[in-house]
């Protein structure tokens, strides 16, 4: 199945939000995706027919719930080509990175006290490391971005060295849609013996992610940006590294045996999953992955690129538009712009008048906005259920708004 | 049970961006900086990237003149325009007790929750300016 305008019309029918909000043009997929009926049903059906806590019950209902939970993990592991036990469930990307920032110390080699990030990180992959640096007296360095918004890989080579404890980078920038060559950055990191972390929040539902091919030690993403419910996220980590790390939360399920004085920790991945987990969330995430695979990741990537190229070609012609685009290639599903001197919040509210939902502001990338000398941008982010008609309506509305600010 | 939610959000946007509000944005009142202000203050809202600089001339505990300049969205510039109009001639004490409801009254438009902070910034800046300087001079 090749996605085209006609197929999108069919796909949209799987997403009840569109039926319940006639005329909604949803272009804020980087904030969160909409959810297909298949995912919603899998969650309600679990609560209606299969609800029980996992791991500890020796009755059928609980055993079934445990099986559903662990089968879901297998689906998620396979989706990113991880080994069994390498996918740990968290709340979201933010929690995955926080977990790392608290548990990673046993992996850091003697004498290394620098963290390397990029200038385009989401606050989620910046603030936890700032706190880490304060706690451990580390220094944070940043790989610069160039005039064309792409990362300066020469600078990456310069900044990395024998002091670098870890390098953590965003795969696809949520504000500008730049696709970073994470494979190359991981290689650069590996060469100097640093731990490598990838924030895949904006890539995992838009392109095929293969952790072995990227070669990273850790990778984080959120379910809610990939058709799954809120409150379920993933931290992937290489087994031998996760084994050496200290647990994040302590309590039930993460232990093997407990005395009044002490406890021994459970095996992976349970060691990192203390307390009752978001079981329905995990089931929903597996269902979301099934849906993504049914559409096909290559298919999704191709269609979203078509949407991006189509919209950029049209939006370029709007008078007074400033696009924040890489001139290397248009490969992602996100782009940012500003309209004349209009504040992004005004543009967002006025687009809303026509049922068009986009995001305006700093996109949790304040340092980057400061560097670009702007307070924010208007951001369009696609999903495979968007089509050319959505874009035509967007362009129309932008032209209307432009008149307000040009008068 | 299934009920269709219609897009009533549309109404609000139209009501917020009334022509007179847009006109105030294009040609704000009291825009600029006083030559010899009694008090000055700059306030910044990093979340929106809005910036406002207030200059006030005080005579007999009253606001004799006030100017503002800076950048912001339509709503914050319109609010700054109208609030500066409103407090001209007012006693400092009375300015300090102005609140969100007074602002909404002056603006005469419905404001959605997420945009409330936009219209509050100018008034906040004025109050901070008066309080800060009131303290150091007394
Ligand atoms: C690149 C990137 N990293 C991290 C996050 C944080 O995701 P969450 O809020 O689901 O933890 C986001 C979400 O906007 C993101 O775009």
PDB file of N, CA and C in Angstrom, chain A residues 19-22 24 341-343 345-346 349-350 352-356 361-362 366 370 375 403-405 407, chain B residues 2-7 9-10 13-14 16-17 19 22 25-26 46-50 72-75 115:
ATOM      1  N   UNK A  19     -13.612  12.670  13.297  1.00  0.00           N
ATOM      2  CA  UNK A  19     -15.057  12.598  13.179  1.00  0.00           C
ATOM      3  C   UNK A  19     -15.709  13.468  14.258  1.00  0.00           C
ATOM      4  N   UNK A  20     -15.079  13.501  15.419  1.00  0.00           N
ATOM      5  CA  UNK A  20     -15.659  14.246  16.541  1.00  0.00           C
ATOM      6  C   UNK A  20     -15.352  15.740  16.503  1.00  0.00           C
ATOM      7  N   UNK A  21     -14.424  16.129  15.665  1.00  0.00           N
ATOM      8  CA  UNK A  21     -14.086  17.545  15.498  1.00  0.00           C
ATOM      9  C   UNK A  21     -14.087  17.882  14.013  1.00  0.00           C
ATOM     10  N   UNK A  22     -15.273  17.985  13.439  1.00  0.00           N
ATOM     11  CA  UNK A  22     -15.325  18.199  11.984  1.00  0.00           C
ATOM     12  C   UNK A  22     -14.523  19.436  11.600  1.00  0.00           C
ATOM     13  N   UNK A  24     -11.318  19.742  11.717  1.00  0.00           N
ATOM     14  CA  UNK A  24     -10.014  19.857  12.390  1.00  0.00           C
ATOM     15  C   UNK A  24      -8.874  19.506  11.435  1.00  0.00           C
ATOM     16  N   UNK A 341       6.358  40.150  11.210  1.00  0.00           N
ATOM     17  CA  UNK A 341       6.779  40.313  12.597  1.00  0.00           C
ATOM     18  C   UNK A 341       5.731  39.780  13.547  1.00  0.00           C
ATOM     19  N   UNK A 342       4.818  39.000  13.034  1.00  0.00           N
ATOM     20  CA  UNK A 342       3.730  38.502  13.877  1.00  0.00           C
ATOM     21  C   UNK A 342       4.276  37.575  14.951  1.00  0.00           C
ATOM     22  N   UNK A 343       3.771  37.751  16.153  1.00  0.00           N
ATOM     23  CA  UNK A 343       4.141  36.853  17.238  1.00  0.00           C
ATOM     24  C   UNK A 343       3.553  35.471  16.943  1.00  0.00           C
ATOM     25  N   UNK A 345       2.333  33.289  18.756  1.00  0.00           N
ATOM     26  CA  UNK A 345       1.091  32.995  19.474  1.00  0.00           C
ATOM     27  C   UNK A 345      -0.127  33.580  18.753  1.00  0.00           C
ATOM     28  N   UNK A 346       0.063  34.744  18.126  1.00  0.00           N
ATOM     29  CA  UNK A 346      -1.036  35.328  17.362  1.00  0.00           C
ATOM     30  C   UNK A 346      -1.367  34.457  16.154  1.00  0.00           C
ATOM     31  N   UNK A 349      -3.297  31.370  17.274  1.00  0.00           N
ATOM     32  CA  UNK A 349      -4.685  31.631  17.636  1.00  0.00           C
ATOM     33  C   UNK A 349      -5.518  31.928  16.393  1.00  0.00           C
ATOM     34  N   UNK A 350      -4.940  32.661  15.456  1.00  0.00           N
ATOM     35  CA  UNK A 350      -5.699  33.007  14.260  1.00  0.00           C
ATOM     36  C   UNK A 350      -5.896  31.799  13.336  1.00  0.00           C
ATOM     37  N   UNK A 352      -6.237  28.851  14.434  1.00  0.00           N
ATOM     38  CA  UNK A 352      -7.223  28.061  15.162  1.00  0.00           C
ATOM     39  C   UNK A 352      -8.641  28.441  14.744  1.00  0.00           C
ATOM     40  N   UNK A 353      -8.768  29.703  14.369  1.00  0.00           N
ATOM     41  CA  UNK A 353     -10.067  30.183  13.900  1.00  0.00           C
ATOM     42  C   UNK A 353     -10.543  29.369  12.696  1.00  0.00           C
ATOM     43  N   UNK A 354      -9.591  28.886  11.907  1.00  0.00           N
ATOM     44  CA  UNK A 354      -9.953  28.069  10.752  1.00  0.00           C
ATOM     45  C   UNK A 354      -9.822  26.574  11.040  1.00  0.00           C
ATOM     46  N   UNK A 355      -9.763  26.229  12.315  1.00  0.00           N
ATOM     47  CA  UNK A 355      -9.703  24.816  12.684  1.00  0.00           C
ATOM     48  C   UNK A 355      -8.336  24.190  12.494  1.00  0.00           C
ATOM     49  N   UNK A 356      -7.313  25.034  12.325  1.00  0.00           N
ATOM     50  CA  UNK A 356      -5.967  24.501  12.077  1.00  0.00           C
ATOM     51  C   UNK A 356      -5.147  24.552  13.361  1.00  0.00           C
ATOM     52  N   UNK A 361       5.859  29.149  19.526  1.00  0.00           N
ATOM     53  CA  UNK A 361       6.569  29.448  20.762  1.00  0.00           C
ATOM     54  C   UNK A 361       7.983  28.923  20.707  1.00  0.00           C
ATOM     55  N   UNK A 362       8.535  28.624  21.865  1.00  0.00           N
ATOM     56  CA  UNK A 362       9.951  28.232  21.894  1.00  0.00           C
ATOM     57  C   UNK A 362      10.159  26.730  21.767  1.00  0.00           C
ATOM     58  N   UNK A 366      14.525  26.860  24.435  1.00  0.00           N
ATOM     59  CA  UNK A 366      14.833  28.268  24.668  1.00  0.00           C
ATOM     60  C   UNK A 366      16.263  28.653  24.268  1.00  0.00           C
ATOM     61  N   UNK A 370      17.128  31.595  21.531  1.00  0.00           N
ATOM     62  CA  UNK A 370      18.001  32.717  21.868  1.00  0.00           C
ATOM     63  C   UNK A 370      19.138  32.842  20.873  1.00  0.00           C
ATOM     64  N   UNK A 375      12.056  34.865  19.588  1.00  0.00           N
ATOM     65  CA  UNK A 375      11.398  34.386  20.802  1.00  0.00           C
ATOM     66  C   UNK A 375      10.729  33.051  20.537  1.00  0.00           C
ATOM     67  N   UNK A 403      -2.487  39.320   5.726  1.00  0.00           N
ATOM     68  CA  UNK A 403      -3.125  40.606   5.422  1.00  0.00           C
ATOM     69  C   UNK A 403      -3.349  41.427   6.682  1.00  0.00           C
ATOM     70  N   UNK A 404      -3.692  40.748   7.769  1.00  0.00           N
ATOM     71  CA  UNK A 404      -3.915  41.453   9.038  1.00  0.00           C
ATOM     72  C   UNK A 404      -2.649  42.171   9.478  1.00  0.00           C
ATOM     73  N   UNK A 405      -1.526  41.489   9.325  1.00  0.00           N
ATOM     74  CA  UNK A 405      -0.287  42.061   9.830  1.00  0.00           C
ATOM     75  C   UNK A 405       0.399  42.964   8.814  1.00  0.00           C
ATOM     76  N   UNK A 407      -1.319  45.216   6.933  1.00  0.00           N
ATOM     77  CA  UNK A 407      -2.110  46.407   6.663  1.00  0.00           C
ATOM     78  C   UNK A 407      -1.456  47.664   7.178  1.00  0.00           C
TER      79      UNK A 407
ATOM     80  N   UNK B   2     -22.492   9.066  22.411  1.00  0.00           N
ATOM     81  CA  UNK B   2     -21.510   9.797  21.602  1.00  0.00           C
ATOM     82  C   UNK B   2     -22.061  11.164  21.196  1.00  0.00           C
ATOM     83  N   UNK B   3     -21.360  12.182  21.621  1.00  0.00           N
ATOM     84  CA  UNK B   3     -21.823  13.517  21.287  1.00  0.00           C
ATOM     85  C   UNK B   3     -20.770  14.196  20.439  1.00  0.00           C
ATOM     86  N   UNK B   4     -21.210  14.917  19.459  1.00  0.00           N
ATOM     87  CA  UNK B   4     -20.224  15.610  18.623  1.00  0.00           C
ATOM     88  C   UNK B   4     -19.843  16.946  19.260  1.00  0.00           C
ATOM     89  N   UNK B   5     -18.565  17.155  19.371  1.00  0.00           N
ATOM     90  CA  UNK B   5     -18.102  18.430  19.917  1.00  0.00           C
ATOM     91  C   UNK B   5     -17.868  19.349  18.726  1.00  0.00           C
ATOM     92  N   UNK B   6     -18.577  20.438  18.673  1.00  0.00           N
ATOM     93  CA  UNK B   6     -18.341  21.341  17.553  1.00  0.00           C
ATOM     94  C   UNK B   6     -17.216  22.304  17.877  1.00  0.00           C
ATOM     95  N   UNK B   7     -16.678  22.902  16.871  1.00  0.00           N
ATOM     96  CA  UNK B   7     -15.506  23.738  17.047  1.00  0.00           C
ATOM     97  C   UNK B   7     -15.841  25.133  17.551  1.00  0.00           C
ATOM     98  N   UNK B   9     -14.257  26.813  19.533  1.00  0.00           N
ATOM     99  CA  UNK B   9     -13.024  27.586  19.729  1.00  0.00           C
ATOM    100  C   UNK B   9     -12.970  28.744  18.735  1.00  0.00           C
ATOM    101  N   UNK B  10     -13.535  28.498  17.553  1.00  0.00           N
ATOM    102  CA  UNK B  10     -13.487  29.496  16.486  1.00  0.00           C
ATOM    103  C   UNK B  10     -13.993  30.858  16.947  1.00  0.00           C
ATOM    104  N   UNK B  13     -11.434  33.067  18.976  1.00  0.00           N
ATOM    105  CA  UNK B  13     -10.359  33.718  18.230  1.00  0.00           C
ATOM    106  C   UNK B  13     -10.894  34.970  17.542  1.00  0.00           C
ATOM    107  N   UNK B  14     -12.050  34.828  16.909  1.00  0.00           N
ATOM    108  CA  UNK B  14     -12.655  35.973  16.216  1.00  0.00           C
ATOM    109  C   UNK B  14     -12.923  37.106  17.195  1.00  0.00           C
ATOM    110  N   UNK B  16     -11.476  37.677  20.055  1.00  0.00           N
ATOM    111  CA  UNK B  16     -10.257  38.260  20.638  1.00  0.00           C
ATOM    112  C   UNK B  16      -9.610  39.249  19.674  1.00  0.00           C
ATOM    113  N   UNK B  17      -9.564  38.868  18.406  1.00  0.00           N
ATOM    114  CA  UNK B  17      -8.871  39.714  17.429  1.00  0.00           C
ATOM    115  C   UNK B  17      -9.852  40.657  16.745  1.00  0.00           C
ATOM    116  N   UNK B  19     -11.329  44.212  15.393  1.00  0.00           N
ATOM    117  CA  UNK B  19     -10.623  45.201  14.584  1.00  0.00           C
ATOM    118  C   UNK B  19      -9.942  46.278  15.450  1.00  0.00           C
ATOM    119  N   UNK B  22      -6.753  44.976  16.850  1.00  0.00           N
ATOM    120  CA  UNK B  22      -5.709  44.925  15.825  1.00  0.00           C
ATOM    121  C   UNK B  22      -5.174  46.325  15.513  1.00  0.00           C
ATOM    122  N   UNK B  25      -2.772  47.352  17.977  1.00  0.00           N
ATOM    123  CA  UNK B  25      -1.503  46.654  17.779  1.00  0.00           C
ATOM    124  C   UNK B  25      -0.678  47.375  16.709  1.00  0.00           C
ATOM    125  N   UNK B  26      -1.374  47.766  15.626  1.00  0.00           N
ATOM    126  CA  UNK B  26      -0.656  48.433  14.525  1.00  0.00           C
ATOM    127  C   UNK B  26      -0.201  49.835  14.945  1.00  0.00           C
ATOM    128  N   UNK B  46      10.002  35.232  29.467  1.00  0.00           N
ATOM    129  CA  UNK B  46      10.789  34.335  28.617  1.00  0.00           C
ATOM    130  C   UNK B  46       9.922  33.275  27.929  1.00  0.00           C
ATOM    131  N   UNK B  47       8.796  32.939  28.527  1.00  0.00           N
ATOM    132  CA  UNK B  47       7.943  31.906  27.937  1.00  0.00           C
ATOM    133  C   UNK B  47       7.394  32.357  26.585  1.00  0.00           C
ATOM    134  N   UNK B  48       7.009  33.636  26.516  1.00  0.00           N
ATOM    135  CA  UNK B  48       6.457  34.164  25.259  1.00  0.00           C
ATOM    136  C   UNK B  48       7.517  34.906  24.472  1.00  0.00           C
ATOM    137  N   UNK B  49       8.600  35.276  25.144  1.00  0.00           N
ATOM    138  CA  UNK B  49       9.583  36.122  24.508  1.00  0.00           C
ATOM    139  C   UNK B  49       9.148  37.571  24.482  1.00  0.00           C
ATOM    140  N   UNK B  50       8.101  37.907  25.211  1.00  0.00           N
ATOM    141  CA  UNK B  50       7.611  39.287  25.235  1.00  0.00           C
ATOM    142  C   UNK B  50       8.509  40.154  26.104  1.00  0.00           C
ATOM    143  N   UNK B  72       5.745  42.146  21.527  1.00  0.00           N
ATOM    144  CA  UNK B  72       4.834  41.161  22.081  1.00  0.00           C
ATOM    145  C   UNK B  72       3.775  40.829  21.068  1.00  0.00           C
ATOM    146  N   UNK B  73       2.823  40.030  21.491  1.00  0.00           N
ATOM    147  CA  UNK B  73       1.764  39.631  20.585  1.00  0.00           C
ATOM    148  C   UNK B  73       0.712  40.738  20.519  1.00  0.00           C
ATOM    149  N   UNK B  74      -0.232  40.563  19.639  1.00  0.00           N
ATOM    150  CA  UNK B  74      -1.313  41.535  19.461  1.00  0.00           C
ATOM    151  C   UNK B  74      -1.980  41.855  20.792  1.00  0.00           C
ATOM    152  N   UNK B  75      -2.266  40.797  21.547  1.00  0.00           N
ATOM    153  CA  UNK B  75      -3.024  40.999  22.783  1.00  0.00           C
ATOM    154  C   UNK B  75      -2.214  41.766  23.814  1.00  0.00           C
ATOM    155  N   UNK B 115      -4.049  32.484  26.868  1.00  0.00           N
ATOM    156  CA  UNK B 115      -3.568  33.786  26.439  1.00  0.00           C
ATOM    157  C   UNK B 115      -3.650  34.846  27.544  1.00  0.00           C
TER     158      UNK B 115
END
